[in-house]
PDB file of C-alpha atoms in Angstrom:
ATOM      1  CA  ALA A   1     -11.154  51.729  42.893  1.00 44.00           C
ATOM      2  CA  THR A   2      -7.473  51.310  41.997  1.00 46.00           C
ATOM      3  CA  ARG A   3      -5.744  48.680  39.984  1.00 44.00           C
ATOM      4  CA  ASP A   4      -2.537  48.411  42.103  1.00 44.00           C
ATOM      5  CA  CYS A   5      -3.347  44.761  42.999  1.00 40.00           C
ATOM      6  CA  VAL A   6      -4.001  43.525  39.546  1.00 39.00           C
ATOM      7  CA  SER A   7      -0.403  42.344  38.708  1.00 40.00           C
ATOM      8  CA  ASN A   8      -0.568  39.672  41.538  1.00 43.00           C
ATOM      9  CA  LEU A   9      -3.829  38.354  42.714  1.00 40.00           C
ATOM     10  CA  THR A  10      -2.600  35.530  44.734  1.00 42.00           C
ATOM     11  CA  ALA A  11      -2.804  37.213  48.040  1.00 41.00           C
ATOM     12  CA  LYS A  12      -6.626  37.382  48.129  1.00 40.00           C
ATOM     13  CA  ILE A  13      -7.519  34.120  46.205  1.00 45.00           C
ATOM     14  CA  GLY A  14      -8.652  31.456  48.417  1.00 48.00           C
ATOM     15  CA  GLU A  15      -8.577  33.668  51.615  1.00 48.00           C
ATOM     16  CA  LEU A  16     -12.110  35.121  51.577  1.00 46.00           C
ATOM     17  CA  ARG A  17     -14.011  32.092  50.374  1.00 53.00           C
ATOM     18  CA  GLU A  18     -15.797  29.374  52.400  1.00 56.00           C
ATOM     19  CA  SER A  19     -14.863  25.863  52.139  1.00 62.00           C
ATOM     20  CA  PRO A  20     -15.071  23.957  49.757  1.00 61.00           C
ATOM     21  CA  ASP A  21     -14.765  26.963  47.328  1.00 65.00           C
ATOM     22  CA  THR A  22     -11.145  27.861  47.131  1.00 73.00           C
ATOM     23  CA  GLY A  23     -11.478  30.672  44.483  1.00 76.00           C
ATOM     24  CA  ASP A  24     -10.049  28.385  41.728  1.00 83.00           C
ATOM     25  CA  ASP A  25     -12.400  28.608  38.763  1.00 83.00           C
ATOM     26  CA  THR A  26     -11.492  25.310  37.224  1.00 87.00           C
ATOM     27  CA  GLU A  27     -12.053  23.655  40.535  1.00 88.00           C
ATOM     28  CA  TYR A  28     -15.470  25.483  40.443  1.00 84.00           C
ATOM     29  CA  MET A  29     -16.415  24.114  37.178  1.00 87.00           C
ATOM     30  CA  LEU A  30     -15.447  20.588  38.212  1.00 90.00           C
ATOM     31  CA  ASN A  31     -17.641  21.037  41.265  1.00 87.00           C
ATOM     32  CA  LEU A  32     -20.550  21.773  38.912  1.00 86.00           C
ATOM     33  CA  PHE A  33     -19.718  18.929  36.726  1.00 90.00           C
ATOM     34  CA  GLU A  34     -19.618  16.540  39.585  1.00 91.00           C
ATOM     35  CA  GLY A  35     -23.084  17.610  40.641  1.00 89.00           C
ATOM     36  CA  PHE A  36     -24.264  17.085  36.851  1.00 90.00           C
ATOM     37  CA  LEU A  37     -22.803  13.494  37.004  1.00 92.00           C
ATOM     38  CA  ASP A  38     -24.647  12.619  40.332  1.00 90.00           C
ATOM     39  CA  ARG A  39     -27.890  14.021  39.043  1.00 87.00           C
ATOM     40  CA  ARG A  40     -27.718  11.945  35.740  1.00 84.00           C
ATOM     41  CA  SER A  41     -27.369   8.867  37.610  1.00 77.00           C
ATOM     42  CA  VAL A  42     -31.117   9.026  38.037  1.00 76.00           C
ATOM     43  CA  ASP A  43     -31.475   8.856  34.111  1.00 75.00           C
ATOM     44  CA  PRO A  44     -28.154   7.502  32.883  1.00 76.00           C
ATOM     45  CA  LYS A  45     -28.249   8.544  29.171  1.00 83.00           C
ATOM     46  CA  PRO A  46     -25.173   9.369  27.063  1.00 86.00           C
ATOM     47  CA  PHE A  47     -24.129  12.951  27.766  1.00 88.00           C
ATOM     48  CA  LEU A  48     -22.030  15.671  26.310  1.00 88.00           C
ATOM     49  CA  ALA A  49     -20.102  18.164  28.548  1.00 91.00           C
ATOM     50  CA  ALA A  50     -18.179  21.083  27.389  1.00 90.00           C
ATOM     51  CA  LEU A  51     -15.671  22.356  29.993  1.00 90.00           C
ATOM     52  CA  TRP A  52     -13.982  25.599  29.151  1.00 88.00           C
ATOM     53  CA  LEU A  53     -11.096  25.596  31.402  1.00 88.00           C
ATOM     54  CA  HIS A  54      -9.317  29.034  31.470  1.00 82.00           C
ATOM     55  CA  THR A  55      -7.198  29.110  34.731  1.00 83.00           C
ATOM     56  CA  PRO A  56      -3.869  29.614  32.791  1.00 81.00           C
ATOM     57  CA  HIS A  57      -5.328  32.633  31.169  1.00 80.00           C
ATOM     58  CA  ALA A  58      -4.258  36.115  32.022  1.00 77.00           C
ATOM     59  CA  PRO A  59      -3.900  37.464  34.510  1.00 77.00           C
ATOM     60  CA  THR A  60      -3.044  33.807  35.752  1.00 79.00           C
ATOM     61  CA  PRO A  61      -3.802  34.267  39.414  1.00 81.00           C
ATOM     62  CA  ALA A  62      -2.411  31.123  41.171  1.00 85.00           C
ATOM     63  CA  LEU A  63      -3.371  29.930  44.404  1.00 86.00           C
ATOM     64  CA  PRO A  64      -0.748  30.365  47.113  1.00 84.00           C
ATOM     65  CA  ARG A  65       0.033  26.534  47.216  1.00 85.00           C
ATOM     66  CA  PHE A  66       0.760  26.498  43.605  1.00 87.00           C
ATOM     67  CA  TYR A  67       2.196  29.890  43.323  1.00 85.00           C
ATOM     68  CA  HIS A  68       5.021  29.008  45.937  1.00 82.00           C
ATOM     69  CA  ALA A  69       5.784  25.735  44.284  1.00 82.00           C
ATOM     70  CA  TYR A  70       7.528  27.523  41.500  1.00 79.00           C
ATOM     71  CA  ASN A  71       9.695  30.064  43.192  1.00 65.00           C
ATOM     72  CA  ALA A  72      12.845  28.627  41.601  1.00 54.00           C
ATOM     73  CA  ALA A  73      11.525  28.774  37.929  1.00 47.00           C
ATOM     74  CA  ILE A  74      13.872  29.809  35.189  1.00 55.00           C
ATOM     75  CA  ARG A  75      14.058  33.607  34.833  1.00 56.00           C
ATOM     76  CA  GLY A  76      13.063  34.182  38.344  1.00 58.00           C
ATOM     77  CA  PRO A  77       9.768  33.517  40.105  1.00 59.00           C
ATOM     78  CA  ASN A  78       6.926  32.530  37.799  1.00 67.00           C
ATOM     79  CA  GLY A  79       4.406  31.180  40.171  1.00 78.00           C
ATOM     80  CA  ASP A  80       1.276  32.666  38.695  1.00 81.00           C
ATOM     81  CA  TYR A  81       1.706  31.330  35.136  1.00 79.00           C
ATOM     82  CA  LEU A  82       3.099  27.843  36.137  1.00 82.00           C
ATOM     83  CA  GLY A  83       0.976  27.564  39.114  1.00 87.00           C
ATOM     84  CA  THR A  84      -2.162  27.983  37.235  1.00 88.00           C
ATOM     85  CA  ILE A  85      -1.187  25.272  34.869  1.00 89.00           C
ATOM     86  CA  SER A  86      -0.713  22.838  37.772  1.00 92.00           C
ATOM     87  CA  GLN A  87      -3.960  23.941  39.223  1.00 91.00           C
ATOM     88  CA  MET A  88      -5.673  22.932  36.130  1.00 93.00           C
ATOM     89  CA  ASP A  89      -3.751  19.828  35.743  1.00 94.00           C
ATOM     90  CA  GLU A  90      -4.783  18.845  39.232  1.00 94.00           C
ATOM     91  CA  GLN A  91      -8.495  19.339  38.282  1.00 93.00           C
ATOM     92  CA  LEU A  92      -8.065  16.969  35.092  1.00 94.00           C
ATOM     93  CA  GLY A  93      -6.890  14.335  37.355  1.00 95.00           C
ATOM     94  CA  ARG A  94      -9.918  14.857  39.469  1.00 94.00           C
ATOM     95  CA  LEU A  95     -12.076  14.532  36.461  1.00 96.00           C
ATOM     96  CA  GLY A  96     -10.647  11.121  35.609  1.00 95.00           C
ATOM     97  CA  LEU A  97     -11.317   9.999  39.228  1.00 96.00           C
ATOM     98  CA  MET A  98     -14.954  11.364  39.152  1.00 95.00           C
ATOM     99  CA  LEU A  99     -15.597   9.115  36.026  1.00 96.00           C
ATOM    100  CA  ARG A 100     -13.851   6.170  37.496  1.00 95.00           C
ATOM    101  CA  ASP A 101     -15.663   6.327  40.667  1.00 95.00           C
ATOM    102  CA  ARG A 102     -18.901   6.299  38.916  1.00 93.00           C
ATOM    103  CA  GLN A 103     -17.853   3.425  36.446  1.00 93.00           C
ATOM    104  CA  LEU A 104     -17.980   5.795  33.494  1.00 94.00           C
ATOM    105  CA  GLU A 105     -14.245   6.019  32.607  1.00 94.00           C
ATOM    106  CA  GLU A 106     -14.151   2.952  30.179  1.00 95.00           C
ATOM    107  CA  ASN A 107     -16.595   4.298  27.559  1.00 92.00           C
ATOM    108  CA  THR A 108     -16.200   8.106  28.072  1.00 95.00           C
ATOM    109  CA  LEU A 109     -14.362  10.013  25.632  1.00 95.00           C
ATOM    110  CA  ILE A 110     -12.256  13.017  27.021  1.00 96.00           C
ATOM    111  CA  TRP A 111     -10.978  15.540  24.208  1.00 95.00           C
ATOM    112  CA  PHE A 112      -8.423  18.048  25.840  1.00 94.00           C
ATOM    113  CA  SER A 113      -7.233  20.820  23.456  1.00 91.00           C
ATOM    114  CA  SER A 114      -5.627  24.266  23.888  1.00 87.00           C
ATOM    115  CA  ASP A 115      -7.043  26.920  21.638  1.00 84.00           C
ATOM    116  CA  ASN A 116      -3.906  28.732  20.405  1.00 84.00           C
ATOM    117  CA  GLY A 117      -0.243  29.203  21.062  1.00 81.00           C
ATOM    118  CA  PRO A 118       1.293  31.196  23.989  1.00 78.00           C
ATOM    119  CA  VAL A 119       0.724  35.048  24.381  1.00 76.00           C
ATOM    120  CA  SER A 120       3.468  37.520  24.329  1.00 67.00           C
ATOM    121  CA  THR A 121       3.183  40.148  26.996  1.00 59.00           C
ATOM    122  CA  GLY A 122       5.503  42.513  25.116  1.00 52.00           C
ATOM    123  CA  ALA A 123       8.143  42.319  27.700  1.00 49.00           C
ATOM    124  CA  ALA A 124       9.132  38.746  26.849  1.00 49.00           C
ATOM    125  CA  GLY A 125      12.426  38.521  24.886  1.00 51.00           C
ATOM    126  CA  LYS A 126      12.777  36.452  21.585  1.00 54.00           C
ATOM    127  CA  HIS A 127      14.431  33.591  23.515  1.00 52.00           C
ATOM    128  CA  GLU A 128      11.507  33.185  25.979  1.00 58.00           C
ATOM    129  CA  ILE A 129       8.845  33.194  23.149  1.00 58.00           C
ATOM    130  CA  LEU A 130      10.936  30.517  21.227  1.00 60.00           C
ATOM    131  CA  SER A 131      11.153  28.625  24.425  1.00 62.00           C
ATOM    132  CA  LEU A 132       7.327  28.845  25.148  1.00 69.00           C
ATOM    133  CA  THR A 133       6.502  27.601  21.555  1.00 75.00           C
ATOM    134  CA  ASN A 134       9.191  25.005  21.430  1.00 76.00           C
ATOM    135  CA  GLY A 135      10.846  26.899  18.817  1.00 80.00           C
ATOM    136  CA  LEU A 136       7.815  27.618  16.664  1.00 83.00           C
ATOM    137  CA  ARG A 137       7.598  31.034  14.900  1.00 84.00           C
ATOM    138  CA  GLN A 138       5.657  33.710  16.612  1.00 82.00           C
ATOM    139  CA  CYS A 139       2.841  33.290  19.069  1.00 81.00           C
ATOM    140  CA  LYS A 140      -1.025  33.863  19.809  1.00 83.00           C
ATOM    141  CA  GLY A 141      -2.527  36.017  17.194  1.00 83.00           C
ATOM    142  CA  SER A 142      -0.190  34.883  14.393  1.00 86.00           C
ATOM    143  CA  LEU A 143      -1.104  32.359  11.674  1.00 88.00           C
ATOM    144  CA  PHE A 144       2.418  30.907  11.786  1.00 89.00           C
ATOM    145  CA  GLU A 145       2.562  27.708  13.684  1.00 88.00           C
ATOM    146  CA  GLY A 146       3.604  29.297  16.998  1.00 86.00           C
ATOM    147  CA  GLY A 147       0.127  31.038  16.956  1.00 87.00           C
ATOM    148  CA  ILE A 148      -2.072  28.095  15.792  1.00 88.00           C
ATOM    149  CA  ARG A 149      -0.312  24.893  16.605  1.00 88.00           C
ATOM    150  CA  SER A 150      -1.253  23.740  20.109  1.00 86.00           C
ATOM    151  CA  LEU A 151      -1.545  20.533  21.954  1.00 85.00           C
ATOM    152  CA  SER A 152      -4.404  18.197  22.223  1.00 90.00           C
ATOM    153  CA  PHE A 153      -4.968  14.762  23.725  1.00 92.00           C
ATOM    154  CA  ILE A 154      -7.759  12.147  23.721  1.00 94.00           C
ATOM    155  CA  THR A 155      -8.471   9.552  26.326  1.00 94.00           C
ATOM    156  CA  TRP A 156     -11.076   6.845  25.459  1.00 94.00           C
ATOM    157  CA  PRO A 157     -10.208   3.376  27.164  1.00 94.00           C
ATOM    158  CA  ALA A 158     -13.010   1.424  25.292  1.00 92.00           C
ATOM    159  CA  ALA A 159     -11.430   2.255  21.991  1.00 90.00           C
ATOM    160  CA  ILE A 160      -7.899   3.388  22.674  1.00 89.00           C
ATOM    161  CA  ARG A 161      -6.025   0.476  24.142  1.00 85.00           C
ATOM    162  CA  SER A 162      -2.506   1.752  23.669  1.00 87.00           C
ATOM    163  CA  HIS A 163      -0.558   5.031  23.604  1.00 89.00           C
ATOM    164  CA  MET A 164      -0.346   6.794  20.152  1.00 87.00           C
ATOM    165  CA  GLU A 165       1.030   9.853  18.707  1.00 87.00           C
ATOM    166  CA  MET A 166      -0.553  11.756  15.640  1.00 84.00           C
ATOM    167  CA  TRP A 167       1.462  14.444  14.055  1.00 80.00           C
ATOM    168  CA  ALA A 168      -0.685  14.897  10.848  1.00 80.00           C
ATOM    169  CA  PRO A 169      -2.678  18.169  10.867  1.00 83.00           C
ATOM    170  CA  ALA A 170      -5.932  18.188  12.750  1.00 88.00           C
ATOM    171  CA  ALA A 171      -7.982  21.257  13.950  1.00 89.00           C
ATOM    172  CA  ALA A 172     -10.810  22.093  16.237  1.00 90.00           C
ATOM    173  CA  TYR A 173     -13.323  21.694  13.419  1.00 90.00           C
ATOM    174  CA  ASP A 174     -12.582  17.989  13.113  1.00 92.00           C
ATOM    175  CA  ILE A 175     -14.032  17.445  16.656  1.00 92.00           C
ATOM    176  CA  LEU A 176     -17.750  17.611  15.469  1.00 90.00           C
ATOM    177  CA  PRO A 177     -17.134  14.808  12.571  1.00 90.00           C
ATOM    178  CA  THR A 178     -15.174  12.660  14.824  1.00 92.00           C
ATOM    179  CA  LEU A 179     -17.771  12.635  17.593  1.00 92.00           C
ATOM    180  CA  LEU A 180     -20.740  12.044  15.238  1.00 90.00           C
ATOM    181  CA  ASP A 181     -18.822   9.307  13.776  1.00 91.00           C
ATOM    182  CA  ALA A 182     -18.049   7.753  17.279  1.00 91.00           C
ATOM    183  CA  MET A 183     -21.759   7.947  18.048  1.00 89.00           C
ATOM    184  CA  GLN A 184     -22.652   6.465  14.563  1.00 89.00           C
ATOM    185  CA  THR A 185     -24.708   9.606  14.049  1.00 86.00           C
ATOM    186  CA  THR A 186     -25.449  11.291  10.666  1.00 82.00           C
ATOM    187  CA  TYR A 187     -25.526  15.081  10.310  1.00 83.00           C
ATOM    188  CA  PRO A 188     -29.116  16.396  10.568  1.00 82.00           C
ATOM    189  CA  ASN A 189     -28.441  18.581   7.604  1.00 85.00           C
ATOM    190  CA  PRO A 190     -26.191  16.532   5.223  1.00 82.00           C
ATOM    191  CA  HIS A 191     -26.327  19.099   2.354  1.00 86.00           C
ATOM    192  CA  TRP A 192     -24.558  21.787   4.495  1.00 85.00           C
ATOM    193  CA  ALA A 193     -20.763  22.390   3.905  1.00 82.00           C
ATOM    194  CA  ARG A 194     -18.452  20.585   6.230  1.00 79.00           C
ATOM    195  CA  ASP A 195     -14.904  21.883   7.208  1.00 83.00           C
ATOM    196  CA  GLY A 196     -13.693  19.079   9.238  1.00 88.00           C
ATOM    197  CA  VAL A 197     -12.875  15.314   8.889  1.00 89.00           C
ATOM    198  CA  SER A 198     -13.483  12.484  11.115  1.00 90.00           C
ATOM    199  CA  LEU A 199     -10.337  11.234  13.053  1.00 90.00           C
ATOM    200  CA  LEU A 200     -11.952   8.107  14.395  1.00 91.00           C
ATOM    201  CA  PRO A 201     -10.325   5.743  11.796  1.00 89.00           C
ATOM    202  CA  ARG A 202      -6.885   7.060  13.168  1.00 87.00           C
ATOM    203  CA  ILE A 203      -7.996   6.960  16.849  1.00 87.00           C
ATOM    204  CA  LYS A 204      -9.102   3.421  16.423  1.00 85.00           C
ATOM    205  CA  GLY A 205      -6.069   2.211  14.378  1.00 80.00           C
ATOM    206  CA  SER A 206      -7.882   1.363  11.362  1.00 81.00           C
ATOM    207  CA  GLU A 207      -5.968   4.206   9.359  1.00 82.00           C
ATOM    208  CA  SER A 208      -2.452   5.160   9.770  1.00 81.00           C
ATOM    209  CA  VAL A 209      -1.925   8.330  11.911  1.00 74.00           C
ATOM    210  CA  SER A 210       0.138   9.860   9.166  1.00 74.00           C
ATOM    211  CA  SER A 211      -2.566   9.374   6.464  1.00 75.00           C
ATOM    212  CA  PRO A 212      -3.636  12.226   4.339  1.00 73.00           C
ATOM    213  CA  ARG A 213      -6.818  14.089   5.358  1.00 73.00           C
ATOM    214  CA  GLN A 214      -9.796  12.776   3.555  1.00 69.00           C
ATOM    215  CA  PRO A 215     -13.138  14.473   3.339  1.00 63.00           C
ATOM    216  CA  THR A 216     -15.902  13.066   5.513  1.00 58.00           C
ATOM    217  CA  LYS A 217     -18.603  11.611   3.498  1.00 57.00           C
TER     218      LYS A 217
END
């Protein structure tokens, strides 16, 4: 086998698959999640679902519909990278509709987070990297902000009634303490060391979003 088709996979994605599988892995994961929601309707207990969406990861093979939507991108065609972001964005919207149609939207907490800053392919110039990181220094693999500072958002209509922005430092290890706090559940091993803190007081508005981090008790 040769690797002469690796640089652009858009020609074969979605063409060799039968409906409803288009070849988008994020769509496939959401199909599985939808089946999970339908099965749990028989036993409607609270649930935790971790969806690792990696459509915008290298080699970023966008479906033709999304690829061709970005032919006029800055610095020439960039349909694969920008297209896969739009593919994932469409599926996130679909996730919201799944919950809404099943009357689960109001009290379901959705926590979306990227895992790191953008990656440099080696061919990218300094201007392009600064543009991708919004001016932050360096990129993925670096401990500077360009490598470790990334976006995150939470939706939870039952607890978050209005838009808010939090610029205080937070990290992935804050997710577990926050969820345990939201469920009013204690640690099964309280003597174990904990890295993160609960962000629930900030999310619910009982604490300023700019308050210093305090250890979780």
